[in-house]
């Protein structure tokens, strides 16, 4: 892991550099009166050299495997760090004990889901505000944000072919996304919140779990519902599809874990063992023999599908409920769990029994595995203060070297293994707390506050730079059909500036038009008898309205049959409106009004984009729907129904 120092320009014109311990500030008088003030160090994880180093020195396993120099606990061996794929028999070397970075949005909302993109370059998070946020996978800085759903995002997953993303929200809406985040399809999957979603092994179908106590299997290509699985007595909280088999697992608020046949929709068996709401059910993806479940209690369980019984009980959460769990993508015996703040890592083949507690035997090592009680496993590593509030989601980088966590404290944290020579990792504030770390000298409250402020400023700058094309316009009321022309904002005293057309000086806007073209009659007027303008002016004065302007010197004389300026005729007015004077026809105006199609002058030959008709507020969101382009690609034979 390398560090990339970042600086901020200081236009003070001083000729001295302030090289402090934060780095980046020393040397010389700057460039034409500008110096760079150090802004700390941003951690950057560059796994390219690690992968290349391993590929250059590896050999087939029957020849001994890796032949390079093994790393030792010294900073000089950082260059010899190996990826988890090179240490298949040493899962303990991949336990993420070091905190890398905590990423925050400018507008903070709880992070409900975190998912690494298939190539591992970015991390995608779904928040309670319905937004997708992309974070850089090496520098952990902000990249972009988009309004994906109108409700809180509850589930999202990538297809196995890495070409599609499916997300679901609290209102039961399911959306299809391409890898460039074009929204190509929207379907109403459930009437209640969707809690989890999973793809089949061949990506032809996907299954959803909802608060309406049902599971639904959808055809992915057509977006149609195929089967409804009923059997749970309460809200379904989790679902997963086996990586290679036609097997589903679901967990519900009724404390039950059920296995299903997706072809027939029949419940195969029910697993008992938890005494509270099931929070997560997950198949192990490397070998596919195990199933992990967690509930709102202090323990999780691992089941063997071959024996259809629990083989491990994961303990260690003493005061918090388990809210998330995830298997390592390379090591099938490394399992991570999260609760109301802490994150624990378990090695399923090492009980790690604390002192004073009797060690239990594994069912595999007993003469009768069917009757032997499940082995109790304790954490191999604990991060007691990983987050301030509950952790809702965990996800591993595809290479297995970084773990991402999303929490109710509105932050996304990144964790990795300690580097050779890091001796104070277990004494930082995430392991022992802020007070104890400050007492030991491994954490400086004042320096951490300054560093946190600098990081937040940098995140805000990155977000502003990334949202140049996605800025939300003002939400002030506007004229219908005239985007960009706002109505006056009246205060408590009903005072406000008159709306002005761009390019028209101080000219007032035209009177509002009515649906049938005829304004409603004024109160107190009989349409069959023409009004007396003197009486009409008296009535307007009594009502507190300004009288019509008189015809004075310098004004255009009244055309016979026309009302005075500022007055609209009631229905049935004798004579109606006479034709307008020459040169004042109802054609296009001689100038271009922003937001209105057409126009005169040089803009007549230009094509105006079609108006959405939905008002003047441009929503921040994904690119326009690509359903027509998707259908065109399907007619060419692409993106058709999977085999």
mmCIF file of N, CA, C and O in Angstrom, residues 75-141:
data_model
loop_
_atom_site.group_PDB
_atom_site.id
_atom_site.type_symbol
_atom_site.label_atom_id
_atom_site.label_comp_id
_atom_site.label_asym_id
_atom_site.label_seq_id
_atom_site.Cartn_x
_atom_site.Cartn_y
_atom_site.Cartn_z
ATOM 1 N N UNK A 75 9.195 -3.941 7.883
ATOM 2 C CA UNK A 75 8.741 -3.079 6.773
ATOM 3 C C UNK A 75 9.464 -3.336 5.461
ATOM 4 O O UNK A 75 8.923 -3.040 4.390
ATOM 5 N N UNK A 76 10.669 -3.873 5.509
ATOM 6 C CA UNK A 76 11.402 -4.117 4.270
ATOM 7 C C UNK A 76 10.788 -5.243 3.448
ATOM 8 O O UNK A 76 11.145 -5.416 2.279
ATOM 9 N N UNK A 77 9.859 -6.011 4.037
ATOM 10 C CA UNK A 77 9.230 -7.124 3.321
ATOM 11 C C UNK A 77 7.852 -6.745 2.776
ATOM 12 O O UNK A 77 7.088 -7.629 2.369
ATOM 13 N N UNK A 78 7.546 -5.457 2.765
ATOM 14 C CA UNK A 78 6.270 -5.040 2.190
ATOM 15 C C UNK A 78 6.207 -5.392 0.702
ATOM 16 O O UNK A 78 5.144 -5.728 0.168
ATOM 17 N N UNK A 79 7.341 -5.329 0.029
ATOM 18 C CA UNK A 79 7.360 -5.647 -1.407
ATOM 19 C C UNK A 79 7.083 -7.114 -1.662
ATOM 20 O O UNK A 79 6.802 -7.502 -2.808
ATOM 21 N N UNK A 80 7.158 -7.965 -0.627
ATOM 22 C CA UNK A 80 6.939 -9.393 -0.799
ATOM 23 C C UNK A 80 5.529 -9.823 -0.392
ATOM 24 O O UNK A 80 5.270 -11.023 -0.249
ATOM 25 N N UNK A 81 4.628 -8.859 -0.184
ATOM 26 C CA UNK A 81 3.255 -9.221 0.157
ATOM 27 C C UNK A 81 2.629 -9.996 -1.003
ATOM 28 O O UNK A 81 2.786 -9.626 -2.165
ATOM 29 N N UNK A 82 1.916 -11.060 -0.666
ATOM 30 C CA UNK A 82 1.277 -11.899 -1.669
ATOM 31 C C UNK A 82 -0.236 -11.745 -1.592
ATOM 32 O O UNK A 82 -0.794 -11.499 -0.517
ATOM 33 N N UNK A 83 -0.938 -11.880 -2.710
ATOM 34 C CA UNK A 83 -2.404 -11.821 -2.682
ATOM 35 C C UNK A 83 -2.984 -13.066 -2.034
ATOM 36 O O UNK A 83 -2.307 -14.091 -1.895
ATOM 37 N N UNK A 84 -4.242 -13.011 -1.595
ATOM 38 C CA UNK A 84 -4.844 -14.196 -0.958
ATOM 39 C C UNK A 84 -4.849 -15.425 -1.846
ATOM 40 O O UNK A 84 -4.802 -16.551 -1.340
ATOM 41 N N UNK A 85 -4.906 -15.244 -3.167
ATOM 42 C CA UNK A 85 -4.916 -16.399 -4.061
ATOM 43 C C UNK A 85 -3.619 -17.190 -3.984
ATOM 44 O O UNK A 85 -3.590 -18.380 -4.325
ATOM 45 N N UNK A 86 -2.540 -16.557 -3.551
ATOM 46 C CA UNK A 86 -1.268 -17.253 -3.407
ATOM 47 C C UNK A 86 -1.129 -17.934 -2.054
ATOM 48 O O UNK A 86 -0.132 -18.625 -1.824
ATOM 49 N N UNK A 87 -2.114 -17.749 -1.165
ATOM 50 C CA UNK A 87 -2.041 -18.331 0.184
ATOM 51 C C UNK A 87 -3.331 -19.090 0.470
ATOM 52 O O UNK A 87 -4.044 -18.781 1.421
ATOM 53 N N UNK A 88 -3.638 -20.057 -0.348
ATOM 54 C CA UNK A 88 -4.888 -20.790 -0.181
ATOM 55 C C UNK A 88 -4.943 -21.561 1.128
ATOM 56 O O UNK A 88 -6.026 -21.786 1.674
ATOM 57 N N UNK A 89 -3.802 -21.960 1.645
ATOM 58 C CA UNK A 89 -3.773 -22.743 2.884
ATOM 59 C C UNK A 89 -3.542 -21.886 4.116
ATOM 60 O O UNK A 89 -3.448 -22.425 5.217
ATOM 61 N N UNK A 90 -3.458 -20.557 3.965
ATOM 62 C CA UNK A 90 -3.216 -19.668 5.107
ATOM 63 C C UNK A 90 -4.275 -18.564 5.143
ATOM 64 O O UNK A 90 -4.004 -17.411 4.818
ATOM 65 N N UNK A 91 -5.496 -18.891 5.523
ATOM 66 C CA UNK A 91 -6.532 -17.846 5.560
ATOM 67 C C UNK A 91 -6.274 -16.782 6.622
ATOM 68 O O UNK A 91 -6.778 -15.667 6.502
ATOM 69 N N UNK A 92 -5.487 -17.116 7.645
ATOM 70 C CA UNK A 92 -5.216 -16.134 8.698
ATOM 71 C C UNK A 92 -4.458 -14.928 8.159
ATOM 72 O O UNK A 92 -4.567 -13.827 8.715
ATOM 73 N N UNK A 93 -3.685 -15.115 7.068
ATOM 74 C CA UNK A 93 -2.947 -13.992 6.492
ATOM 75 C C UNK A 93 -3.853 -13.008 5.764
ATOM 76 O O UNK A 93 -3.402 -11.919 5.402
ATOM 77 N N UNK A 94 -5.105 -13.387 5.520
ATOM 78 C CA UNK A 94 -6.024 -12.516 4.792
ATOM 79 C C UNK A 94 -7.038 -11.828 5.704
ATOM 80 O O UNK A 94 -7.936 -11.144 5.212
ATOM 81 N N UNK A 95 -6.916 -11.994 7.009
ATOM 82 C CA UNK A 95 -7.867 -11.357 7.933
ATOM 83 C C UNK A 95 -7.656 -9.848 7.898
ATOM 84 O O UNK A 95 -6.542 -9.363 8.137
ATOM 85 N N UNK A 96 -8.672 -9.062 7.603
ATOM 86 C CA UNK A 96 -8.511 -7.598 7.534
ATOM 87 C C UNK A 96 -8.517 -6.974 8.928
ATOM 88 O O UNK A 96 -9.568 -6.828 9.557
ATOM 89 N N UNK A 97 -7.362 -6.593 9.388
ATOM 90 C CA UNK A 97 -7.224 -6.008 10.722
ATOM 91 C C UNK A 97 -6.935 -4.523 10.704
ATOM 92 O O UNK A 97 -7.019 -3.876 11.750
ATOM 93 N N UNK A 98 -6.608 -3.958 9.552
ATOM 94 C CA UNK A 98 -6.182 -2.562 9.476
ATOM 95 C C UNK A 98 -7.261 -1.716 8.819
ATOM 96 O O UNK A 98 -7.792 -2.077 7.770
ATOM 97 N N UNK A 99 -7.563 -0.591 9.451
ATOM 98 C CA UNK A 99 -8.526 0.354 8.891
ATOM 99 C C UNK A 99 -7.828 1.231 7.855
ATOM 100 O O UNK A 99 -6.802 1.851 8.137
ATOM 101 N N UNK A 100 -8.418 1.282 6.654
ATOM 102 C CA UNK A 100 -7.822 2.072 5.584
ATOM 103 C C UNK A 100 -8.451 3.453 5.467
ATOM 104 O O UNK A 100 -7.747 4.465 5.468
ATOM 105 N N UNK A 101 -9.773 3.496 5.358
ATOM 106 C CA UNK A 101 -10.421 4.776 5.077
ATOM 107 C C UNK A 101 -11.900 4.658 5.417
ATOM 108 O O UNK A 101 -12.488 3.569 5.358
ATOM 109 N N UNK A 102 -12.506 5.777 5.774
ATOM 110 C CA UNK A 102 -13.947 5.881 5.986
ATOM 111 C C UNK A 102 -14.476 6.959 5.048
ATOM 112 O O UNK A 102 -14.071 8.115 5.141
ATOM 113 N N UNK A 103 -15.343 6.591 4.126
ATOM 114 C CA UNK A 103 -15.854 7.507 3.111
ATOM 115 C C UNK A 103 -17.237 7.988 3.504
ATOM 116 O O UNK A 103 -18.084 7.202 3.946
ATOM 117 N N UNK A 104 -17.457 9.295 3.324
ATOM 118 C CA UNK A 104 -18.722 9.930 3.681
ATOM 119 C C UNK A 104 -19.222 10.773 2.526
ATOM 120 O O UNK A 104 -18.430 11.445 1.857
ATOM 121 N N UNK A 105 -20.541 10.743 2.299
ATOM 122 C CA UNK A 105 -21.154 11.639 1.328
ATOM 123 C C UNK A 105 -21.338 13.017 1.931
ATOM 124 O O UNK A 105 -21.349 13.190 3.152
ATOM 125 N N UNK A 106 -21.503 14.004 1.047
ATOM 126 C CA UNK A 106 -21.790 15.346 1.543
ATOM 127 C C UNK A 106 -23.158 15.368 2.225
ATOM 128 O O UNK A 106 -23.302 15.946 3.297
ATOM 129 N N UNK A 107 -24.151 14.752 1.601
ATOM 130 C CA UNK A 107 -25.458 14.565 2.218
ATOM 131 C C UNK A 107 -25.495 13.151 2.781
ATOM 132 O O UNK A 107 -25.609 12.178 2.031
ATOM 133 N N UNK A 108 -25.394 13.035 4.081
ATOM 134 C CA UNK A 108 -25.174 11.735 4.707
ATOM 135 C C UNK A 108 -26.495 11.020 4.941
ATOM 136 O O UNK A 108 -27.452 11.590 5.456
ATOM 137 N N UNK A 109 -26.497 9.739 4.568
ATOM 138 C CA UNK A 109 -27.644 8.866 4.780
ATOM 139 C C UNK A 109 -27.112 7.489 5.158
ATOM 140 O O UNK A 109 -25.990 7.119 4.798
ATOM 141 N N UNK A 110 -27.894 6.700 5.892
ATOM 142 C CA UNK A 110 -27.449 5.330 6.221
ATOM 143 C C UNK A 110 -27.156 4.521 4.967
ATOM 144 O O UNK A 110 -27.884 4.596 3.972
ATOM 145 N N UNK A 111 -26.087 3.748 5.024
ATOM 146 C CA UNK A 111 -25.661 2.910 3.892
ATOM 147 C C UNK A 111 -26.250 1.520 4.106
ATOM 148 O O UNK A 111 -25.864 0.802 5.034
ATOM 149 N N UNK A 112 -27.199 1.142 3.247
ATOM 150 C CA UNK A 112 -27.884 -0.138 3.404
ATOM 151 C C UNK A 112 -27.173 -1.289 2.712
ATOM 152 O O UNK A 112 -27.292 -2.433 3.163
ATOM 153 N N UNK A 113 -26.453 -1.008 1.616
ATOM 154 C CA UNK A 113 -25.846 -2.091 0.848
ATOM 155 C C UNK A 113 -24.530 -1.619 0.248
ATOM 156 O O UNK A 113 -24.417 -0.465 -0.191
ATOM 157 N N UNK A 114 -23.539 -2.504 0.246
ATOM 158 C CA UNK A 114 -22.259 -2.243 -0.417
ATOM 159 C C UNK A 114 -21.969 -3.430 -1.330
ATOM 160 O O UNK A 114 -22.169 -4.582 -0.952
ATOM 161 N N UNK A 115 -21.530 -3.131 -2.546
ATOM 162 C CA UNK A 115 -21.172 -4.172 -3.511
ATOM 163 C C UNK A 115 -20.001 -3.692 -4.349
ATOM 164 O O UNK A 115 -20.020 -2.588 -4.894
ATOM 165 N N UNK A 116 -18.969 -4.529 -4.455
ATOM 166 C CA UNK A 116 -17.862 -4.239 -5.357
ATOM 167 C C UNK A 116 -18.301 -4.518 -6.785
ATOM 168 O O UNK A 116 -19.037 -5.475 -7.050
ATOM 169 N N UNK A 117 -17.866 -3.675 -7.707
ATOM 170 C CA UNK A 117 -18.123 -3.944 -9.112
ATOM 171 C C UNK A 117 -17.367 -5.202 -9.528
ATOM 172 O O UNK A 117 -16.366 -5.571 -8.907
ATOM 173 N N UNK A 118 -17.814 -5.905 -10.557
ATOM 174 C CA UNK A 118 -17.183 -7.194 -10.890
ATOM 175 C C UNK A 118 -15.687 -7.108 -11.148
ATOM 176 O O UNK A 118 -14.946 -8.045 -10.830
ATOM 177 N N UNK A 119 -15.210 -6.006 -11.737
ATOM 178 C CA UNK A 119 -13.766 -5.902 -11.993
ATOM 179 C C UNK A 119 -13.004 -5.395 -10.783
ATOM 180 O O UNK A 119 -11.770 -5.377 -10.796
ATOM 181 N N UNK A 120 -13.680 -4.991 -9.710
ATOM 182 C CA UNK A 120 -13.019 -4.583 -8.479
ATOM 183 C C UNK A 120 -12.438 -3.189 -8.488
ATOM 184 O O UNK A 120 -11.701 -2.837 -7.573
ATOM 185 N N UNK A 121 -12.766 -2.365 -9.478
ATOM 186 C CA UNK A 121 -12.187 -1.021 -9.522
ATOM 187 C C UNK A 121 -12.961 -0.019 -8.682
ATOM 188 O O UNK A 121 -12.412 1.011 -8.293
ATOM 189 N N UNK A 122 -14.223 -0.299 -8.405
ATOM 190 C CA UNK A 122 -15.047 0.645 -7.665
ATOM 191 C C UNK A 122 -15.936 -0.103 -6.688
ATOM 192 O O UNK A 122 -16.193 -1.302 -6.858
ATOM 193 N N UNK A 123 -16.408 0.631 -5.697
ATOM 194 C CA UNK A 123 -17.373 0.096 -4.740
ATOM 195 C C UNK A 123 -18.684 0.843 -4.933
ATOM 196 O O UNK A 123 -18.715 2.077 -4.950
ATOM 197 N N UNK A 124 -19.762 0.101 -5.080
ATOM 198 C CA UNK A 124 -21.090 0.672 -5.248
ATOM 199 C C UNK A 124 -21.853 0.548 -3.939
ATOM 200 O O UNK A 124 -21.923 -0.540 -3.351
ATOM 201 N N UNK A 125 -22.420 1.658 -3.476
ATOM 202 C CA UNK A 125 -23.200 1.657 -2.244
ATOM 203 C C UNK A 125 -24.612 2.141 -2.544
ATOM 204 O O UNK A 125 -24.818 3.016 -3.393
ATOM 205 N N UNK A 126 -25.584 1.557 -1.854
ATOM 206 C CA UNK A 126 -26.976 1.984 -1.936
ATOM 207 C C UNK A 126 -27.417 2.528 -0.590
ATOM 208 O O UNK A 126 -27.250 1.863 0.442
ATOM 209 N N UNK A 127 -27.965 3.723 -0.579
ATOM 210 C CA UNK A 127 -28.270 4.415 0.667
ATOM 211 C C UNK A 127 -29.770 4.440 0.919
ATOM 212 O O UNK A 127 -30.584 4.074 0.070
ATOM 213 N N UNK A 128 -30.137 4.924 2.101
ATOM 214 C CA UNK A 128 -31.540 5.033 2.479
ATOM 215 C C UNK A 128 -32.253 6.128 1.708
ATOM 216 O O UNK A 128 -33.487 6.180 1.715
ATOM 217 N N UNK A 129 -31.523 7.009 1.037
ATOM 218 C CA UNK A 129 -32.137 8.057 0.228
ATOM 219 C C UNK A 129 -32.402 7.614 -1.205
ATOM 220 O O UNK A 129 -32.870 8.415 -2.011
ATOM 221 N N UNK A 130 -32.089 6.370 -1.551
ATOM 222 C CA UNK A 130 -32.298 5.870 -2.898
ATOM 223 C C UNK A 130 -31.182 6.201 -3.861
ATOM 224 O O UNK A 130 -31.381 6.109 -5.074
ATOM 225 N N UNK A 131 -30.006 6.553 -3.367
ATOM 226 C CA UNK A 131 -28.908 6.982 -4.226
ATOM 227 C C UNK A 131 -27.862 5.879 -4.375
ATOM 228 O O UNK A 131 -27.576 5.141 -3.430
ATOM 229 N N UNK A 132 -27.305 5.784 -5.569
ATOM 230 C CA UNK A 132 -26.117 4.995 -5.833
ATOM 231 C C UNK A 132 -24.901 5.904 -5.696
ATOM 232 O O UNK A 132 -24.878 7.005 -6.260
ATOM 233 N N UNK A 133 -23.888 5.445 -4.986
ATOM 234 C CA UNK A 133 -22.631 6.180 -4.874
ATOM 235 C C UNK A 133 -21.491 5.256 -5.271
ATOM 236 O O UNK A 133 -21.438 4.113 -4.812
ATOM 237 N N UNK A 134 -20.612 5.754 -6.129
ATOM 238 C CA UNK A 134 -19.439 4.993 -6.556
ATOM 239 C C UNK A 134 -18.203 5.561 -5.885
ATOM 240 O O UNK A 134 -17.948 6.775 -5.962
ATOM 241 N N UNK A 135 -17.436 4.686 -5.228
ATOM 242 C CA UNK A 135 -16.184 5.059 -4.588
ATOM 243 C C UNK A 135 -15.038 4.357 -5.296
ATOM 244 O O UNK A 135 -15.161 3.204 -5.702
ATOM 245 N N UNK A 136 -13.936 5.062 -5.447
ATOM 246 C CA UNK A 136 -12.762 4.475 -6.084
ATOM 247 C C UNK A 136 -12.238 3.320 -5.244
ATOM 248 O O UNK A 136 -12.136 3.421 -4.021
ATOM 249 N N UNK A 137 -11.872 2.223 -5.906
ATOM 250 C CA UNK A 137 -11.453 1.034 -5.189
ATOM 251 C C UNK A 137 -10.019 1.052 -4.712
ATOM 252 O O UNK A 137 -9.632 0.172 -3.929
ATOM 253 N N UNK A 138 -9.213 2.004 -5.160
ATOM 254 C CA UNK A 138 -7.819 2.081 -4.708
ATOM 255 C C UNK A 138 -7.564 3.302 -3.837
ATOM 256 O O UNK A 138 -6.848 3.211 -2.849
ATOM 257 N N UNK A 139 -8.122 4.451 -4.196
ATOM 258 C CA UNK A 139 -7.939 5.657 -3.390
ATOM 259 C C UNK A 139 -9.082 5.949 -2.459
ATOM 260 O O UNK A 139 -8.983 6.834 -1.608
ATOM 261 N N UNK A 140 -10.240 5.229 -2.622
ATOM 262 C CA UNK A 140 -11.413 5.335 -1.758
ATOM 263 C C UNK A 140 -12.032 6.724 -1.798
ATOM 264 O O UNK A 140 -12.747 7.105 -0.877
ATOM 265 N N UNK A 141 -11.758 7.487 -2.831
ATOM 266 C CA UNK A 141 -12.344 8.815 -2.952
ATOM 267 C C UNK A 141 -13.650 8.729 -3.749
ATOM 268 O O UNK A 141 -13.930 7.746 -4.438
#
